[in-house]
Coordinates of C-alpha atoms in Angstrom, one line a residue:
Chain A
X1 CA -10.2 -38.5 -17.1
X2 CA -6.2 -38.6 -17.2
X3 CA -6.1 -35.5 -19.0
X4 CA -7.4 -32.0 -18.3
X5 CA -9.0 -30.4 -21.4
X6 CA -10.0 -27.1 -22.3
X7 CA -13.7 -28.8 -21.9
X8 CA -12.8 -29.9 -18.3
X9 CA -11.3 -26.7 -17.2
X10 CA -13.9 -24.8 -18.5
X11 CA -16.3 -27.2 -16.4
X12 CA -14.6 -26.9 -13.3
X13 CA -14.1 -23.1 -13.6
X14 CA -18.2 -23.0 -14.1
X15 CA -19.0 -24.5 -11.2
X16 CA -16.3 -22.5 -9.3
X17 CA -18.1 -19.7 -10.1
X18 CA -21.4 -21.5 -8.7
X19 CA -19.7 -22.6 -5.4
X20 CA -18.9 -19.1 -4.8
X21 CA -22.2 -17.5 -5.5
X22 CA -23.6 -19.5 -3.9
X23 CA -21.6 -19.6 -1.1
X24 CA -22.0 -15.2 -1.0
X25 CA -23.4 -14.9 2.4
X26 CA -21.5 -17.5 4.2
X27 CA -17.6 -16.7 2.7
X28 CA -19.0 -13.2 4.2
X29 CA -19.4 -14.7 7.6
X30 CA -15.9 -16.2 7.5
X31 CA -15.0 -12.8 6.8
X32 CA -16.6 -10.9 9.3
X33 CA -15.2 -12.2 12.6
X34 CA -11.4 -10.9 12.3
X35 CA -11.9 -8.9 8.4
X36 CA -14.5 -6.7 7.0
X37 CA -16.7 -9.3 5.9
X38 CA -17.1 -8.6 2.3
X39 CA -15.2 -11.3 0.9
X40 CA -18.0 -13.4 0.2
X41 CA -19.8 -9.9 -1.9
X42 CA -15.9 -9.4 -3.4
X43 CA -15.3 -12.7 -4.7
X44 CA -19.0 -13.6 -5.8
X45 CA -19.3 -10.3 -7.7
X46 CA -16.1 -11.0 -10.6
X47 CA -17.8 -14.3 -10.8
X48 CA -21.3 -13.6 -11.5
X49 CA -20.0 -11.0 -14.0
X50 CA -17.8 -14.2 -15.6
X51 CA -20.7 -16.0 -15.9
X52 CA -22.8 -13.3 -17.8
X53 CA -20.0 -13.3 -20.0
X54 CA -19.5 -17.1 -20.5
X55 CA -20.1 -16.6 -24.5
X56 CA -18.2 -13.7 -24.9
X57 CA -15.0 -15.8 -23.3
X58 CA -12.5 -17.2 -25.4
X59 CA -12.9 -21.0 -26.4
X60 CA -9.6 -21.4 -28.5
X61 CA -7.3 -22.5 -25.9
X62 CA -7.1 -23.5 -21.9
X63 CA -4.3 -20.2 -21.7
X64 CA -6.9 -17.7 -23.8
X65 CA -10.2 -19.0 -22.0
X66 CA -7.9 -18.4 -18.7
X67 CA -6.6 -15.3 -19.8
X68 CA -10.3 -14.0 -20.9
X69 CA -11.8 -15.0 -17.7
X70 CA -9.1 -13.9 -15.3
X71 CA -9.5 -10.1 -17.0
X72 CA -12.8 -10.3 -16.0
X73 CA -12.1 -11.2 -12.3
X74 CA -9.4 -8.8 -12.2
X75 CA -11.8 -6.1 -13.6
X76 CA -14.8 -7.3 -11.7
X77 CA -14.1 -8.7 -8.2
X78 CA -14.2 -5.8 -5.3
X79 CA -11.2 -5.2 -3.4
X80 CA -8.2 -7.5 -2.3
X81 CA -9.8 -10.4 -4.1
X82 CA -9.5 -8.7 -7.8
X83 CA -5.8 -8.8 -8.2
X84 CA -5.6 -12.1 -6.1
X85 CA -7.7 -14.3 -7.8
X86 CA -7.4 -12.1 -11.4
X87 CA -3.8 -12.7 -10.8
X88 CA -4.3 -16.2 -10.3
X89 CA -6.0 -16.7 -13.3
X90 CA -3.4 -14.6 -15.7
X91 CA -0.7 -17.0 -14.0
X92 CA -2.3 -20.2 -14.6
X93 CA -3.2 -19.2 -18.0
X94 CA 0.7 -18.4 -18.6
X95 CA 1.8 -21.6 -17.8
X96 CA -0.8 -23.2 -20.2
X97 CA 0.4 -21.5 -23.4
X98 CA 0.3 -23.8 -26.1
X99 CA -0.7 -26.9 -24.1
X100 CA -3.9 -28.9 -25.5
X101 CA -4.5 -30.7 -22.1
X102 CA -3.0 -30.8 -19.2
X103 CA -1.9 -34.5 -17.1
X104 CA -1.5 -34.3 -13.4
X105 CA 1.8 -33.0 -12.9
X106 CA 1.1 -30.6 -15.3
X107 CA -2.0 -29.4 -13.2
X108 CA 0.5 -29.1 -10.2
X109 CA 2.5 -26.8 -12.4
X110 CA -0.6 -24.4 -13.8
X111 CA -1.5 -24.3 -10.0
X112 CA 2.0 -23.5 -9.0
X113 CA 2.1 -20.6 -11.7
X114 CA -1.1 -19.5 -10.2
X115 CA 0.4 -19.3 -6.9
X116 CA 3.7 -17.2 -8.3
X117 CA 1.7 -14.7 -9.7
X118 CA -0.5 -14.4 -6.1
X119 CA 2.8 -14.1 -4.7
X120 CA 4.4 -11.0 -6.7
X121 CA 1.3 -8.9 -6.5
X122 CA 0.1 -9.3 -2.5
X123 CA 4.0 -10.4 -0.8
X124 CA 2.1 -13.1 1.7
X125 CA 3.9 -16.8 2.2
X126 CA 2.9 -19.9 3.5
X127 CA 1.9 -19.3 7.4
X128 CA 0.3 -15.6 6.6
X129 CA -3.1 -17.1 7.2
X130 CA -4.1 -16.3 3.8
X131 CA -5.7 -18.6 1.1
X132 CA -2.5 -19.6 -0.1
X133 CA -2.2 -21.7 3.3
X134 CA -4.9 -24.0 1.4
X135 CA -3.6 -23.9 -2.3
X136 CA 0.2 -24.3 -1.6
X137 CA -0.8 -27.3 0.4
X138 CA -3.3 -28.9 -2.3
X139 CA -1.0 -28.1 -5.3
X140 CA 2.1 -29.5 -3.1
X141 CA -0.2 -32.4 -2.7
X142 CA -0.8 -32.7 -6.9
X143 CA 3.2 -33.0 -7.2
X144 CA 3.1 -35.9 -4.9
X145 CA 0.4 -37.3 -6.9
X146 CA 1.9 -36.6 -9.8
X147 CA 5.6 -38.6 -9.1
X148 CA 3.1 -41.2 -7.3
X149 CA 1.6 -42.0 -11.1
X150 CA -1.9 -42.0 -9.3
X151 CA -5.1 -40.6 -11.6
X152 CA -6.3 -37.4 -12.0
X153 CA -9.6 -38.3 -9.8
X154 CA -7.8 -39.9 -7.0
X155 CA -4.9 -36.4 -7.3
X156 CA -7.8 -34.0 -7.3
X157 CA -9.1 -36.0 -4.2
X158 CA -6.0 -35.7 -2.3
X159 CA -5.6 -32.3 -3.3
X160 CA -8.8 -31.2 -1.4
X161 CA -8.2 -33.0 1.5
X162 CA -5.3 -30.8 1.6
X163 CA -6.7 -27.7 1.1
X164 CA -9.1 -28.7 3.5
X165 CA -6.5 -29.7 6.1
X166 CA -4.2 -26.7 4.7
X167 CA -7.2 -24.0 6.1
X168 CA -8.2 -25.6 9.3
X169 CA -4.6 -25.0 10.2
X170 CA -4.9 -21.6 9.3
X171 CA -7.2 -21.0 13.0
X172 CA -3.7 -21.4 14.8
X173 CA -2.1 -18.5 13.1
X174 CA -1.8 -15.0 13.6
X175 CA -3.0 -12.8 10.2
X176 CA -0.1 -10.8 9.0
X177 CA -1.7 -9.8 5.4
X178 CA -5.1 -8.3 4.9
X179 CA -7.6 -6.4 7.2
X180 CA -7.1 -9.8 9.6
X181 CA -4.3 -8.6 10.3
X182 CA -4.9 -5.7 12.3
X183 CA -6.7 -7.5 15.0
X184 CA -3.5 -9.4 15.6
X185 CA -3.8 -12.4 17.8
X186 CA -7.8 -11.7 18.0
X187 CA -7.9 -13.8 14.9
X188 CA -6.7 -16.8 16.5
X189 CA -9.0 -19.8 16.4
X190 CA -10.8 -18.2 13.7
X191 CA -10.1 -20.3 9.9
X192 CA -8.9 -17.8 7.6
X193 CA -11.8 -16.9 5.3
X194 CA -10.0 -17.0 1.8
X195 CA -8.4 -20.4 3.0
X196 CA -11.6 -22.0 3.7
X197 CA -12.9 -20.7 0.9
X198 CA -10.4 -22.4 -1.3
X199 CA -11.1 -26.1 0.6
X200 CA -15.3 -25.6 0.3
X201 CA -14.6 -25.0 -3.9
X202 CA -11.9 -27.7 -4.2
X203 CA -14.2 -30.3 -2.1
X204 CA -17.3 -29.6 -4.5
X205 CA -15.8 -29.8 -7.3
X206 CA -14.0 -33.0 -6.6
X207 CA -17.5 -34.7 -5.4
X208 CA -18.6 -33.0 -8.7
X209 CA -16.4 -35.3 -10.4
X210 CA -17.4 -38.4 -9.1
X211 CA -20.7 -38.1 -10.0
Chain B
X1 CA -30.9 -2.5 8.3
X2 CA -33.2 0.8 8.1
X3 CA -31.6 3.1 5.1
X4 CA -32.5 4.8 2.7
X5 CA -31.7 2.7 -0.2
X6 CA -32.9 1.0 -3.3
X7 CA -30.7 -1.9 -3.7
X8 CA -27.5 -2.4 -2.0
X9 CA -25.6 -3.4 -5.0
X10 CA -26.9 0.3 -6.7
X11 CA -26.1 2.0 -3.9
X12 CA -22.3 3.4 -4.9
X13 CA -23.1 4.5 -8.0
X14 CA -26.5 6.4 -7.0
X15 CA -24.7 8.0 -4.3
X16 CA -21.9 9.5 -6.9
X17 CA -24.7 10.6 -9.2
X18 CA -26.6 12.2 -6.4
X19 CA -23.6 14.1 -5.1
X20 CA -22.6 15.1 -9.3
X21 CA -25.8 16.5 -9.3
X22 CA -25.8 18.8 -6.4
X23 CA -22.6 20.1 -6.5
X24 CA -22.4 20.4 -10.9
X25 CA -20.2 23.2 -10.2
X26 CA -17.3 21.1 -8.7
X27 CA -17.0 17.8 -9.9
X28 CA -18.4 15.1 -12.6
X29 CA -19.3 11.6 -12.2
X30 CA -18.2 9.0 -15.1
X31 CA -20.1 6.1 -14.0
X32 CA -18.2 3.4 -16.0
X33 CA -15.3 3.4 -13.8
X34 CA -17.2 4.8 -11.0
X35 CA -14.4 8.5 -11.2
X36 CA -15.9 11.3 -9.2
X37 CA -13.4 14.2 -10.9
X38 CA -13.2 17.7 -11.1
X39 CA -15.2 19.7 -13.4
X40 CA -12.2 21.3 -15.1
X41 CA -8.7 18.9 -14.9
X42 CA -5.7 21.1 -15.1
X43 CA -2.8 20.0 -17.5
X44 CA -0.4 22.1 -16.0
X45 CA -0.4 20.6 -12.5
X46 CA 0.3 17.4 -11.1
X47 CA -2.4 15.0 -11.1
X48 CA -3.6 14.1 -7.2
X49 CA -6.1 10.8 -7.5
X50 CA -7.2 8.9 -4.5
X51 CA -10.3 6.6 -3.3
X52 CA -10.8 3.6 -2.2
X53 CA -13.9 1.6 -0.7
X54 CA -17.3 3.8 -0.7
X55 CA -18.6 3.9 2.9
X56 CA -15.9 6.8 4.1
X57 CA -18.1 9.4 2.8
X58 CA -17.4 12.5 2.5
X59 CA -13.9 10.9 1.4
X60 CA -13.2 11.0 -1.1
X61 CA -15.5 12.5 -3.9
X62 CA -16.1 15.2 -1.4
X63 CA -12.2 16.2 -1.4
X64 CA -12.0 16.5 -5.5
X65 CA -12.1 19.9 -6.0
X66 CA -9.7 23.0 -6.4
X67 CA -6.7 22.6 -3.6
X68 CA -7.5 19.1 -3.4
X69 CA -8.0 15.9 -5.5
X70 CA -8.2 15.9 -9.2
X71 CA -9.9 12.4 -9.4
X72 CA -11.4 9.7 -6.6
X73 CA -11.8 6.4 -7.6
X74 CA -14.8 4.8 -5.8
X75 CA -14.7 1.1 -5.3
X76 CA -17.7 -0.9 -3.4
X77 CA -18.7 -0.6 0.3
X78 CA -15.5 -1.2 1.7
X79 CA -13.8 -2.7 -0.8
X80 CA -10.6 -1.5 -3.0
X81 CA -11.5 -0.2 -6.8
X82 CA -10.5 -2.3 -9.2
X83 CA -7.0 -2.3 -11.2
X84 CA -8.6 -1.5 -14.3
X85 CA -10.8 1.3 -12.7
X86 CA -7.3 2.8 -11.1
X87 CA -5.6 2.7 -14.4
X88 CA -8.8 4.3 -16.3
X89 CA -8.7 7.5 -13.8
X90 CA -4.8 7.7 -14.6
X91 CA -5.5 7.5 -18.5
X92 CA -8.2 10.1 -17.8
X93 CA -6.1 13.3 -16.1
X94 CA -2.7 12.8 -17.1
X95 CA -1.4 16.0 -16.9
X96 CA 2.3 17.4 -18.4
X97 CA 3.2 16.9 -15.0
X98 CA 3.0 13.3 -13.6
X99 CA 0.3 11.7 -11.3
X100 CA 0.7 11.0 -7.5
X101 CA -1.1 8.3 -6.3
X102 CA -2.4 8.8 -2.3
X103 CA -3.1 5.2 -1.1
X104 CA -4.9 4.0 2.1
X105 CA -2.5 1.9 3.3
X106 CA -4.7 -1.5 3.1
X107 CA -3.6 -4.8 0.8
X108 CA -6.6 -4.5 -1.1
X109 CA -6.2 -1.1 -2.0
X110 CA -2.0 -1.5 -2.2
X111 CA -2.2 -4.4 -4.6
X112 CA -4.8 -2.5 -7.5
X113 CA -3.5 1.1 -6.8
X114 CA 0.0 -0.8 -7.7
X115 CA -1.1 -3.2 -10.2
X116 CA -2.5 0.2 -12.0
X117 CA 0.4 2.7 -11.9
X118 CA 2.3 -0.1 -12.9
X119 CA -0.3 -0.6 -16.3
X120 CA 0.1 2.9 -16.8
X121 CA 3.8 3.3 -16.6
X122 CA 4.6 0.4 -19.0
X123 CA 1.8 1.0 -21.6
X124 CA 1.4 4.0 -21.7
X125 CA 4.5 6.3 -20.5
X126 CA 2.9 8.2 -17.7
X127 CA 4.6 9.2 -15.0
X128 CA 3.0 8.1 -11.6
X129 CA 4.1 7.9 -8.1
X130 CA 2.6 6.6 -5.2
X131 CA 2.5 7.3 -1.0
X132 CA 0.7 5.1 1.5
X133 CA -0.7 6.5 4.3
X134 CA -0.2 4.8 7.4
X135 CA -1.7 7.1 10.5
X136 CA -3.4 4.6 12.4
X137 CA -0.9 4.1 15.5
X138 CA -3.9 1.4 16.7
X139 CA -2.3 -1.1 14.8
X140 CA 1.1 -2.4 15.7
X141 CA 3.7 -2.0 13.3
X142 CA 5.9 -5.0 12.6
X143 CA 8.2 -6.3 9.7
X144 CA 5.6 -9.2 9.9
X145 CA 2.9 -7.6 9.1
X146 CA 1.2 -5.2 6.5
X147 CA 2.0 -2.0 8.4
X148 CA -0.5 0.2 9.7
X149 CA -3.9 1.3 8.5
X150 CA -4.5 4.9 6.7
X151 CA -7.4 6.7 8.2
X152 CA -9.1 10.6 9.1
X153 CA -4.6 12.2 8.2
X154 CA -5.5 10.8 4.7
X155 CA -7.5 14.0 4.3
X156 CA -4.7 16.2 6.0
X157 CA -2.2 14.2 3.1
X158 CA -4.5 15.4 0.3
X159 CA -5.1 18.8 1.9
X160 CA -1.5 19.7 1.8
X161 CA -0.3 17.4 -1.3
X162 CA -3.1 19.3 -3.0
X163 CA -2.3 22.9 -2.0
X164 CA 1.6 22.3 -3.0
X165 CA 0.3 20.5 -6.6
X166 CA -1.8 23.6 -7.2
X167 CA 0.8 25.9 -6.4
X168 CA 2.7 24.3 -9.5
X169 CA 5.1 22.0 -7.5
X170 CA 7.0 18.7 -9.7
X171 CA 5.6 15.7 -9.2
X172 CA 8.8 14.4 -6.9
X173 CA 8.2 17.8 -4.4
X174 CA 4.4 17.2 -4.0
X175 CA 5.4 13.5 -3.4
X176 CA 7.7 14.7 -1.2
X177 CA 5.6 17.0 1.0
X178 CA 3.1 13.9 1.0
X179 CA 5.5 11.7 2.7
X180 CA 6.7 14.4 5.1
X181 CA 2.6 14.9 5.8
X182 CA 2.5 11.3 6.3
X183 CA 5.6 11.0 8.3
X184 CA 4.2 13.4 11.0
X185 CA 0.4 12.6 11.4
X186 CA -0.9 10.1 13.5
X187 CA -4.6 9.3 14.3
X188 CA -6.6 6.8 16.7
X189 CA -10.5 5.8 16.8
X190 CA -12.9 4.3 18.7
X191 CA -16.3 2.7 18.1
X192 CA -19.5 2.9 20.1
X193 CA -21.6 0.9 17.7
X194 CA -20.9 -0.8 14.7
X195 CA -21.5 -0.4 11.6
X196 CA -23.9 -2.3 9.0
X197 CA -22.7 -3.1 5.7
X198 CA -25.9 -2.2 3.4
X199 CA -24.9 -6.0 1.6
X200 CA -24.6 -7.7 4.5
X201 CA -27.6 -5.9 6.3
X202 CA -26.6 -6.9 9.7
X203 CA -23.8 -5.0 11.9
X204 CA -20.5 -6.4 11.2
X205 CA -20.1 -6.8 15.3
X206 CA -21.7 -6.6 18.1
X207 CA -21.3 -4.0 21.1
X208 CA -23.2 -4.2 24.3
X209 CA -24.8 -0.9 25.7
X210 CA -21.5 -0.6 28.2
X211 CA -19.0 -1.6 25.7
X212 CA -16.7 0.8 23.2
X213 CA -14.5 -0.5 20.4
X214 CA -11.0 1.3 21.0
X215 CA -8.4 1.5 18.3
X216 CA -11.4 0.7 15.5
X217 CA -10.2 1.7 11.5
X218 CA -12.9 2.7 9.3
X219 CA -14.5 -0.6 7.8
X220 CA -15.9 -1.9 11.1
X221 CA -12.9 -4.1 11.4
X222 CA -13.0 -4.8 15.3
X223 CA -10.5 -2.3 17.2
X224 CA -7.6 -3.8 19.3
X225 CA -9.6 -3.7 22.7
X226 CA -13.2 -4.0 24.3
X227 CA -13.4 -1.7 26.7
X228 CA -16.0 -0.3 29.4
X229 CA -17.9 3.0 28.2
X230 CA -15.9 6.2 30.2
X231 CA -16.3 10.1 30.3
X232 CA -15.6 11.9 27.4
X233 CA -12.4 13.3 29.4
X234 CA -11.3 9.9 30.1
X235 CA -11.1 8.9 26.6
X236 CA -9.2 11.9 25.2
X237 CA -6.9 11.8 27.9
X238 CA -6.7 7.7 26.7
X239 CA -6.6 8.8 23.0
X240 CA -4.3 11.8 24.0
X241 CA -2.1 9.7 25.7
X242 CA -1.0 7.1 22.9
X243 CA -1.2 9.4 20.0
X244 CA 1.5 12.2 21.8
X245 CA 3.9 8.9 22.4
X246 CA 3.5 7.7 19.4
X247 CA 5.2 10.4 17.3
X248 CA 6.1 11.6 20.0
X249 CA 4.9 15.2 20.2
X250 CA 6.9 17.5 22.7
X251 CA 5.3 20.9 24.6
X252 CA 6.2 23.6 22.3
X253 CA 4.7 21.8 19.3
X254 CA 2.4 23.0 17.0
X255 CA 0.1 21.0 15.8
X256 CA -3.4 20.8 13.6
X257 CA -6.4 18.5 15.1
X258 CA -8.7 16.8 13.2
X259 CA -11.4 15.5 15.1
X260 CA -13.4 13.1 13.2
X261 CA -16.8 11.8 13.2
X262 CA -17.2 8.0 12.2
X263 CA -20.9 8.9 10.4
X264 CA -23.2 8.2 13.7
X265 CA -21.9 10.9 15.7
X266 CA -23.9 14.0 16.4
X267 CA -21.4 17.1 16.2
X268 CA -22.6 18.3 19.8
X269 CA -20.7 14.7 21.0
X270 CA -17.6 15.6 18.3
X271 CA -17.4 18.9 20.1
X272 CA -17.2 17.7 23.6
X273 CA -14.4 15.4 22.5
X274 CA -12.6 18.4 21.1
X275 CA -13.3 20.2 24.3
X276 CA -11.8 17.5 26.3
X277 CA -8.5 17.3 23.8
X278 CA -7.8 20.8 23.4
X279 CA -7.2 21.5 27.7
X280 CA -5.3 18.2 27.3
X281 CA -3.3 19.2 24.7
X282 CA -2.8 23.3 26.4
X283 CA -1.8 21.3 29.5
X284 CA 0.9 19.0 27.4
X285 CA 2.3 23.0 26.2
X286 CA 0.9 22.1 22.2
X287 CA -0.5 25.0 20.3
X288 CA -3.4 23.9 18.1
X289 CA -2.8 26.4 15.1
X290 CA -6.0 24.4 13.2
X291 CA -8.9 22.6 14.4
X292 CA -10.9 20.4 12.1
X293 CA -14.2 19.0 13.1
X294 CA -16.9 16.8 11.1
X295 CA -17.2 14.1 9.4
X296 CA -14.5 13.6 7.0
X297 CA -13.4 9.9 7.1
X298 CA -16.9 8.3 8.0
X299 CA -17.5 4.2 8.1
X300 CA -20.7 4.5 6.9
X301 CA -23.0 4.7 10.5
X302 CA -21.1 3.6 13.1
X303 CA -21.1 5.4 16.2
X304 CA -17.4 6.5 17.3
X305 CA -15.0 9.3 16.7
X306 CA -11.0 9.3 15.9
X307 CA -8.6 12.2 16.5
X308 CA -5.5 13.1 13.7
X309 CA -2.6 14.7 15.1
X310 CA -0.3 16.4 12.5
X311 CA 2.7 18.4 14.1
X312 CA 3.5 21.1 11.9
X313 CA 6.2 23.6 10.5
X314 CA 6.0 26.9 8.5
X315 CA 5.9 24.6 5.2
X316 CA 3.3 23.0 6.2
X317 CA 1.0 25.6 8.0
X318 CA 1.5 27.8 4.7
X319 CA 0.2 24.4 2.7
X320 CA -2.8 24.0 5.2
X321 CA -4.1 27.5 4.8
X322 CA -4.1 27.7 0.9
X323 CA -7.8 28.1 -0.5
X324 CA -9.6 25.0 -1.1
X325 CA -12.8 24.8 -3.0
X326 CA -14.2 20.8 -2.4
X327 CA -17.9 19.5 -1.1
X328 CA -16.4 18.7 1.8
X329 CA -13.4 21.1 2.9
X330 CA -13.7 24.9 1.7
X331 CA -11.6 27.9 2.8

């Protein structure tokens, strides 16, 4: 698979949605040590609702089947996570306006729009100890991959191991966005829970792959 | 978990209907976006919505009502409404006169509150402004950081922001008096137990017989310090302490108190505390011109108490006293 298609993305953004609902109770743990540990409820709660509306979504283009779903997530996802991961979506699907596929850098670049638009609405940067400490990392890791000329498999791989790595680091910082962030340095040594979140989806869905 | 419930993911939306149908007289539920407003919206004032996570009951359904709120938005246990069920209570009471948006100062609730006025501005031309209450003094304020946490002097915002938008105020003066509310109330809390999210079913930490949670917000977040249980004097003076600093209030102030029950406090305990802080706060020369004890700003069950301090000027005090007709606040 050199290409992402519409059929790909809408693969990987269906079993997304079953890493995270299936992953309810634990993303809530994550939550609970240094938030309010509903992230896991949040975040599992747009999805389901995506995925009773998986018909309904739009199958004309990667941007509209983007757009569709992250309206839903926006809508549908409880606090914080709504406009972050809604917002997410909206971006990416920007950025894939009137593309058919997508190749690896071009993946780096829908991830990258993703991140922009996470950016405008919440204000957090790299270091916040937020779930951007996972994606900048993993999409940072795609650009590599991408001037590297190595496959879409192997990028993806790469890209999880950093997203992986990107959230374990995230247990040496201080939270400065988000309930976390109230507890001050009583969230150190504790992964941020969006962070983690972010390396537990990417890691499944790249072992998805291989199989 | 012991509570009387159905099923946790029910639970918001049984509570609003429950609460529509006792008090039919004062406000109605529209369960799509989950909007707890007032029977009869006024077009001639400015709009007042608030809300947030359910769990802080009575806040904030129990503060729509004449004086008070037009509309509260009611998002899950905990957890910010949506930016789609923001902009739908906007699109629902816009008034000739603008809307003011009072926001807990939280990301979750920051990010959709803004995401929504921002909808309803650009689409649809309606004038909206927001303030972000920040009372929490718990939580150390830094560039680096989000800011502090709004808590119980939410309901001393809406209280006053309400009396001056039903007195016929513009929307930039009832914004205004909002921010000067805001700019002078400070609160601090403190947890005995935990609470249990009904989702999660468990408590959200854990708190030995001896311990207390000091400088706890309202979602069972943990506080900034584990502390040994003490007297009820030695608390207040504790709470006392930080919260006349923190302003600071001086002797000769006037101030009102809002003592406030997290949800698993009985009132005789919320009435010692406010014995305790009223010497304290004759001793530090501070004339309490209004006492308010209850629950008000509740996480759900947890066990604890936090105390507002808003100092106060003839603007203000004439604000606080005007009539107000909610489930939750009436005079």
């Amino acid at each position: 698979m050199e290409k992402a298609t519409l059929k790909s993305v809408m693969t990987v953004v269906d079993q997304m949605a079953d890493i995270i609902i299936k992953n309810e109770v634990p993303f809530c743990e994550l939550d609970s040590v240094a938030g309010d540990g509903d992230f896991g409820m949040s975040v599992a709660k747009g999805f389901k609702v995506l995925k009773e509306n998986w018909e309904e979504l739009s199958k004309e283009s990667i941007a509209q089947f983007l757009k569709d779903s992250g309206m839903i997530i926006t809508e549908h996802c409880g606090g914080a996570s709504g406009p972050i991961w809604g917002s997410a979506f909206r971006g990416a699907a920007k950025y894939a306006k009137g593309k058919e596929d997508l190749n690896v850098s071009e993946v780096a670049e829908l991830f990258q729009s993703g991140i922009d638009a996470i950016q405008k609405r919440g204000g957090a940067k790299l270091g916040d100890k937020t779930l951007l400490d996972a994606i900048i990392p993993a999409t940072e890791s795609l650009k590599e991959s991408a001037a590297s000329n190595i496959s879409m498999k192997d990028a993806m791989k790469k890209a999880a191991q950093s997203a992986v790595d990107g959230a374990e680091k995230t247990k040496d910082m201080v939270a400065r966005k988000g309930r976390a962030s109230y507890v001050g340095e009583r969230s150190l040594s504790h992964p941020d829970a969006g962070a983690t979140a972010i390396g537990i989806i990417f890691t499944e869905i790249v072992e998805n792959m291989s199989n | 978990m012991k509570k009387i419930i159905n099923k946790p993911e029910d639970l918001v939306i049984e509570m609003c209907q429950g609460m529509a149908a006792a008090h039919p007289d004062k406000i109605a539920f529209k369960s799509k976006y989950k909007l707890i407003t007032r029977k009869t919206l006024n077009k001639n004032k400015v709009t007042l919505i608030s809300g947030g996570g359910s769990g802080h009951e009575p806040a904030h359904g129990g503060l729509v009502g004449e004086g008070m709120l037009d509309v509260a938005v009611c998002g899950d246990v905990f957890a910010s409404p949506s930016t789609i069920q923001v902009y739908n209570a906007i699109l629902d009471s816009e008034s000739d006169k603008g809307t003011l948006l009072i926001v807990k100062n939280y990301s979750g609730d920051c990010m959709n509150f803004d995401a929504a006025s921002e909808m309803a501005e650009e689409d649809d031309d309606i004038m909206v402004e927001k303030v972000y209450v920040n009372d929490d003094i718990a939580v150390k304020d830094s560039l680096y950081t989000v800011g502090r946490r709004g808590v119980a002097g939410t309901v001393l915002v809406h209280k006053i922001a309400g009396a001056a938008a039903e007195r016929g105020d513009s929307l930039q003066d009832v914004k205004a008096v909002a921010e000067k509310v805001i700019a002078n109330v400070r609160s601090i809390g403190f947890a005995l137990t935990s609470c249990t999210v009904p989702a999660k079913g468990t408590p959200t930490f854990e708190l030995g017989d001896d311990e207390i949670e000091f400088g706890v917000g309202i979602h069972g977040e943990p506080g900034i310090a584990r502390e040994s249980i003490k007297s009820a004097d030695t608390l207040a003076q504790e709470m006392v302490d930080k919260l006349l600093k923190d302003l600071p209030f001086h002797g000769g102030d006037e101030v009102a108190l809002m003592v406030n029950g997290l949800g698993g406090t009985p009132l005789q305990e919320l009435y010692v505390l406010n014995n305790a802080v009223y010497k304290l706060l004759e001793k530090a020369n501070i004339k309490v011109y209004k006492t308010f004890v209850g629950n008000y700003m509740t996480a759900i069950d947890m066990a604890g108490a936090s105390l507002t301090l808003l100092k106060l000027d003839d603007a203000l005090k004439e604000l606080l006293d005007a009539p107000v007709d909610t489930i939750a606040l009436k005079q």
